[in-house]
XYZ file of C-alpha atoms in Angstrom:
430
model
C 3.597 -6.760 30.412
C 6.635 -5.273 31.731
C 8.741 -7.708 29.368
C 6.665 -6.837 26.335
C 7.383 -2.796 27.253
C 10.875 -2.477 27.482
C 10.918 -5.019 24.492
C 9.063 -2.693 22.747
C 11.509 0.233 24.463
C 14.529 -1.214 23.166
C 13.312 -1.549 19.484
C 12.752 1.379 19.287
C 15.914 2.322 20.153
C 17.861 0.032 17.739
C 15.698 1.621 14.982
C 17.092 5.311 15.970
C 20.763 3.558 15.721
C 20.014 2.675 12.045
C 19.379 -0.800 12.221
C 16.614 -2.319 10.126
C 13.233 -2.952 11.193
C 13.115 -6.634 10.383
C 16.191 -7.565 11.922
C 15.467 -5.284 15.108
C 12.608 -7.097 15.507
C 13.942 -10.665 15.322
C 16.414 -9.956 17.515
C 14.745 -8.824 20.377
C 12.461 -11.350 19.942
C 14.862 -13.871 20.070
C 16.605 -12.100 23.227
C 13.253 -11.517 24.954
C 11.834 -15.212 24.039
C 15.553 -16.764 25.359
C 15.502 -14.791 28.987
C 12.191 -15.771 29.543
C 11.774 -19.060 28.097
C 15.704 -20.469 27.261
C 18.360 -20.141 25.160
C 17.636 -23.814 23.356
C 13.821 -22.823 22.554
C 14.183 -19.366 21.305
C 16.854 -20.652 18.644
C 13.975 -23.624 17.650
C 11.688 -21.005 17.571
C 14.046 -18.970 15.225
C 15.042 -21.579 12.905
C 11.211 -23.108 12.783
C 10.210 -19.327 12.434
C 13.013 -18.590 8.958
C 11.933 -22.408 7.383
C 7.831 -22.450 7.585
C 8.119 -18.562 6.237
C 10.445 -19.410 3.494
C 8.676 -22.632 2.326
C 5.246 -21.381 2.660
C 3.232 -21.720 -0.272
C 0.959 -18.508 0.718
C 3.722 -16.162 0.406
C 4.866 -16.972 -3.452
C 2.422 -14.156 -4.309
C 4.594 -11.351 -3.300
C 7.918 -11.884 -5.188
C 5.578 -13.190 -8.757
C 3.135 -9.776 -8.093
C 6.740 -7.810 -7.628
C 8.051 -8.974 -10.553
C 4.684 -8.192 -12.703
C 4.957 -4.583 -11.622
C 8.462 -4.565 -13.003
C 7.643 -5.756 -16.151
C 4.419 -3.910 -16.848
C 6.750 -0.549 -15.838
C 9.345 -1.676 -18.846
C 6.585 -1.364 -20.940
C 5.566 1.691 -19.937
C 2.244 1.485 -18.449
C 3.219 4.686 -16.735
C 3.482 6.976 -20.281
C 0.509 5.419 -21.726
C -2.483 5.362 -18.809
C -1.748 8.791 -18.282
C -1.826 9.858 -22.049
C -5.216 8.075 -22.185
C -6.344 9.588 -19.309
C -5.904 13.199 -20.238
C -7.150 12.776 -23.354
C -10.375 12.177 -21.638
C -10.240 14.594 -18.785
C -7.010 16.847 -19.221
C -9.202 19.910 -20.912
C -11.394 20.095 -17.746
C -10.598 22.011 -14.941
C -7.728 20.517 -12.888
C -7.602 17.790 -15.558
C -4.170 17.258 -15.890
C -3.893 16.747 -11.837
C -7.210 14.217 -12.014
C -6.265 12.612 -15.141
C -2.681 12.025 -13.043
C -4.659 10.215 -9.622
C -6.611 8.515 -12.503
C -2.941 6.724 -13.747
C -2.151 6.363 -10.678
C -4.757 4.191 -9.246
C -4.460 2.273 -13.013
C -0.545 1.768 -12.631
C -1.118 1.008 -8.705
C -3.659 -1.892 -9.948
C -0.604 -3.928 -11.211
C 2.134 -2.447 -9.145
C 1.037 -2.908 -5.905
C 3.656 -0.706 -4.386
C 3.066 3.421 -3.142
C 6.491 4.669 -3.832
C 6.881 2.964 -6.979
C 4.127 3.939 -8.196
C 4.356 8.376 -7.401
C 8.258 7.697 -8.552
C 7.098 6.627 -11.559
C 4.243 8.631 -12.284
C 5.694 11.343 -11.271
C 8.471 11.271 -13.861
C 5.941 11.317 -16.500
C 3.277 13.067 -15.275
C 4.571 16.526 -13.062
C 6.495 17.671 -16.182
C 3.924 17.733 -18.178
C 1.548 19.611 -15.284
C 4.247 21.916 -14.879
C 4.184 22.552 -18.369
C 0.652 23.936 -18.381
C 0.796 26.467 -15.796
C -0.067 23.782 -12.852
C 1.353 25.033 -9.044
C 4.342 22.755 -8.123
C 2.227 21.722 -4.614
C -0.436 20.605 -6.441
C 1.608 18.794 -9.532
C 3.234 16.894 -6.773
C 0.264 16.537 -3.675
C -2.261 14.314 -6.822
C 0.876 12.352 -7.761
C 1.623 11.621 -3.804
C -1.608 11.166 -3.139
C -2.070 8.783 -6.246
C 0.633 6.915 -5.841
C -0.966 5.925 -2.120
C -3.808 3.907 -4.040
C -0.789 1.153 -4.624
C -1.156 -0.587 -1.473
C -4.957 -0.576 -1.118
C -6.248 -1.233 -4.900
C -5.365 -4.720 -5.784
C -3.146 -6.217 -5.378
C -2.123 -4.625 -2.470
C 1.363 -6.468 -0.943
C 0.595 -4.472 2.505
C -3.102 -6.435 2.464
C -0.892 -9.794 1.216
C 0.818 -9.099 4.590
C -1.579 -8.136 6.548
C -3.226 -11.555 5.336
C 0.430 -13.545 6.506
C 0.144 -11.998 9.620
C -3.061 -12.485 10.874
C -4.601 -15.746 8.727
C -7.141 -14.006 6.952
C -8.071 -15.329 2.815
C -5.899 -12.715 0.828
C -8.366 -12.793 -2.031
C -11.024 -11.620 0.471
C -8.967 -8.537 1.443
C -7.797 -7.607 -1.739
C -11.877 -7.657 -2.436
C -12.269 -5.676 0.294
C -9.770 -3.271 -0.852
C -11.650 -2.322 -4.557
C -14.509 0.007 -3.645
C -12.334 2.282 -1.222
C -9.628 2.095 -3.355
C -11.972 3.620 -6.378
C -13.717 6.374 -3.771
C -9.934 7.044 -2.576
C -9.988 7.571 -6.588
C -12.890 9.511 -6.224
C -12.673 11.499 -3.548
C -9.237 12.722 -4.684
C -10.243 13.754 -8.155
C -12.950 15.146 -5.719
C -10.235 17.469 -4.688
C -8.156 18.938 -7.556
C -12.231 19.912 -8.436
C -12.716 22.234 -5.953
C -8.873 23.489 -5.473
C -9.554 24.169 -9.754
C -12.377 25.581 -8.696
C -11.284 28.123 -5.913
C -8.118 28.651 -7.580
C -8.324 27.895 -10.631
C -4.390 29.156 -11.823
C -3.266 26.951 -9.648
C -4.913 24.173 -12.003
C -5.731 25.031 -15.390
C -7.175 23.406 -18.144
C -5.630 21.529 -20.683
C -5.559 21.059 -24.368
C -8.817 19.597 -25.733
C -8.184 16.082 -27.300
C -10.484 14.696 -30.432
C -12.653 11.955 -30.494
C -10.196 9.835 -32.307
C -6.877 10.295 -29.810
C -9.430 9.534 -27.466
C -10.166 6.208 -28.128
C -6.569 5.607 -29.630
C -5.335 6.483 -26.097
C -7.366 3.474 -24.710
C -5.753 1.001 -27.385
C -2.428 1.804 -25.306
C -3.663 0.103 -21.953
C -5.674 -2.039 -23.370
C -3.128 -5.128 -22.375
C -2.607 -4.476 -19.104
C -6.416 -3.468 -18.825
C -7.718 -7.096 -19.858
C -4.319 -9.113 -17.346
C -5.922 -6.954 -14.223
C -9.657 -8.562 -15.793
C -8.381 -11.773 -15.783
C -6.804 -11.555 -12.844
C -9.535 -10.188 -10.551
C -11.850 -12.586 -12.383
C -10.078 -15.914 -12.217
C -9.361 -14.733 -8.630
C -13.414 -14.084 -7.500
C -14.533 -16.661 -10.152
C -12.819 -19.378 -8.193
C -11.149 -20.470 -11.241
C -7.872 -20.010 -9.419
C -5.604 -18.716 -5.806
C -4.470 -15.372 -5.448
C -0.918 -17.309 -5.877
C -2.418 -18.700 -9.271
C -3.432 -15.661 -10.576
C 0.288 -13.562 -9.448
C 2.306 -16.330 -11.398
C -0.843 -15.744 -14.404
C -0.023 -11.741 -14.118
C 4.036 -12.158 -13.923
C 3.122 -14.417 -17.638
C 1.005 -11.876 -19.186
C 3.032 -9.360 -17.773
C 6.050 -10.626 -19.317
C 4.598 -10.578 -22.787
C 3.041 -7.791 -22.634
C 6.014 -6.141 -21.997
C 8.249 -8.096 -24.784
C 5.982 -7.615 -27.691
C 6.049 -3.762 -26.513
C 9.056 -3.376 -28.174
C 11.252 -1.837 -25.449
C 12.268 -5.155 -23.618
C 15.599 -6.159 -23.709
C 17.730 -9.385 -21.874
C 19.119 -6.447 -19.649
C 15.780 -5.031 -18.745
C 14.849 -8.993 -17.853
C 17.733 -9.680 -15.676
C 17.102 -6.520 -13.722
C 13.843 -7.327 -13.311
C 14.179 -10.190 -11.581
C 17.695 -9.627 -9.364
C 16.040 -6.185 -7.962
C 12.364 -8.690 -7.490
C 14.885 -11.005 -5.594
C 16.143 -8.394 -3.245
C 12.753 -6.688 -2.476
C 11.467 -10.249 -2.179
C 14.740 -11.199 0.687
C 14.244 -8.109 2.612
C 10.138 -8.629 2.670
C 11.166 -11.911 3.929
C 13.722 -10.916 6.715
C 10.991 -8.350 7.908
C 8.243 -11.168 7.616
C 10.331 -13.382 9.852
C 11.291 -10.734 12.395
C 7.527 -9.519 12.607
C 6.087 -13.101 13.859
C 9.490 -13.475 15.919
C 8.799 -10.566 17.821
C 4.887 -11.632 17.982
C 5.405 -14.647 19.351
C 7.623 -12.916 22.276
C 5.150 -10.386 22.876
C 2.558 -13.104 23.218
C 4.561 -15.654 25.344
C 5.264 -11.806 27.749
C 1.603 -11.450 28.166
C 0.957 -7.904 26.358
C -1.731 -8.689 24.118
C -4.428 -10.741 26.784
C -3.049 -7.859 29.355
C -4.620 -5.139 27.021
C -7.342 -7.136 25.976
C -8.223 -7.360 29.921
C -7.952 -3.540 30.492
C -10.765 -2.934 27.235
C -13.358 -5.829 28.736
C -12.468 -4.401 32.281
C -13.557 -0.446 31.157
C -15.716 -1.681 28.324
C -14.896 1.347 26.355
C -17.851 1.812 22.959
C -16.050 0.270 20.024
C -15.692 3.337 18.901
C -13.940 4.778 21.493
C -10.935 1.969 20.537
C -11.348 2.577 17.010
C -10.520 5.849 17.853
C -7.298 5.415 19.883
C -5.860 3.263 17.171
C -6.302 6.126 14.361
C -4.055 8.383 17.085
C -1.976 5.794 17.514
C -1.423 5.068 14.160
C -0.756 8.694 13.337
C 1.511 8.857 15.890
C 3.909 6.265 14.083
C 3.503 7.091 10.857
C 5.872 10.464 12.216
C 8.608 7.606 13.142
C 8.363 4.238 10.838
C 7.411 3.421 6.959
C 4.262 1.718 5.850
C 4.856 -2.043 5.873
C 7.363 -1.197 9.421
C 3.854 -0.066 11.062
C 2.415 -2.846 9.307
C 4.418 -5.528 10.989
C 5.315 -3.735 14.445
C 1.299 -2.952 15.242
C -0.750 -6.001 13.459
C 0.567 -8.627 15.372
C -0.186 -7.002 18.854
C -3.427 -5.489 17.808
C -5.241 -7.882 15.281
C -6.294 -10.239 18.561
C -7.212 -7.334 21.068
C -9.461 -6.362 17.884
C -11.135 -10.066 17.276
C -11.706 -10.368 20.981
C -13.550 -6.563 20.347
C -15.448 -8.185 18.147
C -14.455 -6.352 14.639
C -14.098 -8.138 11.821
C -10.362 -8.711 10.636
C -10.903 -8.539 7.486
C -12.619 -4.418 7.730
C -9.536 -3.810 9.994
C -6.924 -4.599 7.224
C -8.638 -1.973 4.721
C -9.169 0.292 8.197
C -5.087 0.328 8.314
C -3.951 0.531 5.124
C -6.496 3.627 4.783
C -4.363 4.738 7.815
C -0.918 4.188 6.902
C -1.846 5.733 2.931
C -2.388 8.741 5.062
C 1.055 8.488 7.063
C 2.339 8.759 3.345
C 2.115 11.422 2.431
C 1.486 13.671 5.628
C 3.970 15.729 7.324
C 6.411 15.270 9.033
C 7.287 12.171 7.366
C 5.346 11.437 4.155
C 8.070 9.152 2.230
C 5.676 9.577 -1.057
C 6.286 13.250 -0.605
C 10.326 12.744 0.039
C 10.267 10.277 -3.023
C 9.077 12.577 -5.528
C 11.408 15.652 -3.156
C 14.209 13.792 -4.836
C 13.129 13.348 -8.369
C 11.950 16.922 -8.501
C 14.482 18.577 -5.820
C 13.705 22.442 -7.210
C 10.850 21.482 -5.725
C 10.121 22.719 -1.845
C 9.307 19.916 0.617
C 7.067 22.818 1.746
C 5.161 23.728 -0.508
C 4.600 19.479 -1.801
C 3.513 19.188 2.215
C 0.915 22.153 1.477
C -0.186 20.779 -1.602
C -1.332 17.620 -0.447
C -3.056 18.603 2.401
C -6.347 19.505 -0.038
C -5.925 14.697 -0.217
C -5.411 14.744 2.745
C -8.646 15.761 3.727
C -10.010 13.971 1.396
C -8.201 10.272 2.979
C -9.774 11.557 6.404
C -12.997 11.767 5.169
C -12.267 8.417 3.153
C -11.796 7.391 6.477
C -14.100 8.671 8.219
C -16.876 6.739 5.903
C -15.027 3.237 6.346
C -15.895 3.627 10.337
C -19.036 4.711 9.746
C -20.328 2.456 6.671
C -17.988 -0.672 7.233
C -19.749 -2.088 4.752
C -17.905 -0.378 1.976
C -15.103 -2.808 3.578
C -17.038 -5.757 3.700
C -19.860 -6.126 1.055
C -17.649 -7.837 -1.443
C -15.849 -10.058 0.438
C -19.220 -11.326 2.141
C -20.285 -11.435 -2.167
C -17.597 -13.912 -3.089
C -16.476 -15.436 -0.253
């Protein structure tokens, strides 16, 4: 137990010094393993972990979904989604912000990255909202919050990583994220409507579109909608695995981008290179997390915590509330993937021993991570948007995102009190 606590302290020191978390976890885990077991076993463990991770078939889902997101982005999906959403709801009070949330949810369904969704959609929708007189804080808050849907609505990179760390079925995790993801869109839209009625000048109505324009706008998202439907039906209909679905999605997205007329060899090259770089970073993160987990398990940290929980026998809700506090505090220092990699290997054995459903726990954790992405003092989605729109103050953005943080807290409470919101679909399909 003491060795594990020293290891955590050393890791946080290395992170404060600027060392990447994947390398930090691998370094601390390897050194700790070597001190406890021996240098040669530690080197063998490090090499075997790296080999097993790189050649693992399940991990191939990551680069394929990342590549799919790049291709779809190049096809101009972000603008087409916003145009379609705006055509249907933009004329309502707060309609442009609701359209932003809807388009972020749609884009995240094929992107899988929160910050990428916020950055891409922000450039499209924030200038439009500001031109209609929207308060800058609400405009930025809607996009920042909508971007968080990218790590819950399938395909989700974080759910893939969680599934690999906890050995849970990725298809079941994707199914579990659908209802809470849709609930998030609904609650975000409700937050916009409430703000628009309390302070109409902050979120005025936009222009009304004719029915012909509305139906024409759907043509721009028809291809991607069909691709997403094929992926989901294929996975839950048992036609192909999530990894095979990722391959089909990447090929389908490539064809959509190719026939969009805005594709070129340079764009293809950049998409592939960026996918390789992103995947390589994620491989280092996963390898480092597994190495650190091996050491923590050898040090007996999880077993000690489980023993303490068994001795005190707290109520299940107490355990969950403690974890809520832990993740909200960690969100002040770490970004989303780092939190997942650092905490899940430690917490999931404890949660499993306490009798919680690990698929439900994955959704619970991802929602907490979503909150950390838009809450001060870190709020990475806010910083991403601030870099793109430096004329909007950080303080203004954080004030604008508060209604959406409230919506997230309500959703988290619903998922805790009604676990079936996350477990119904996995049980239905699996």
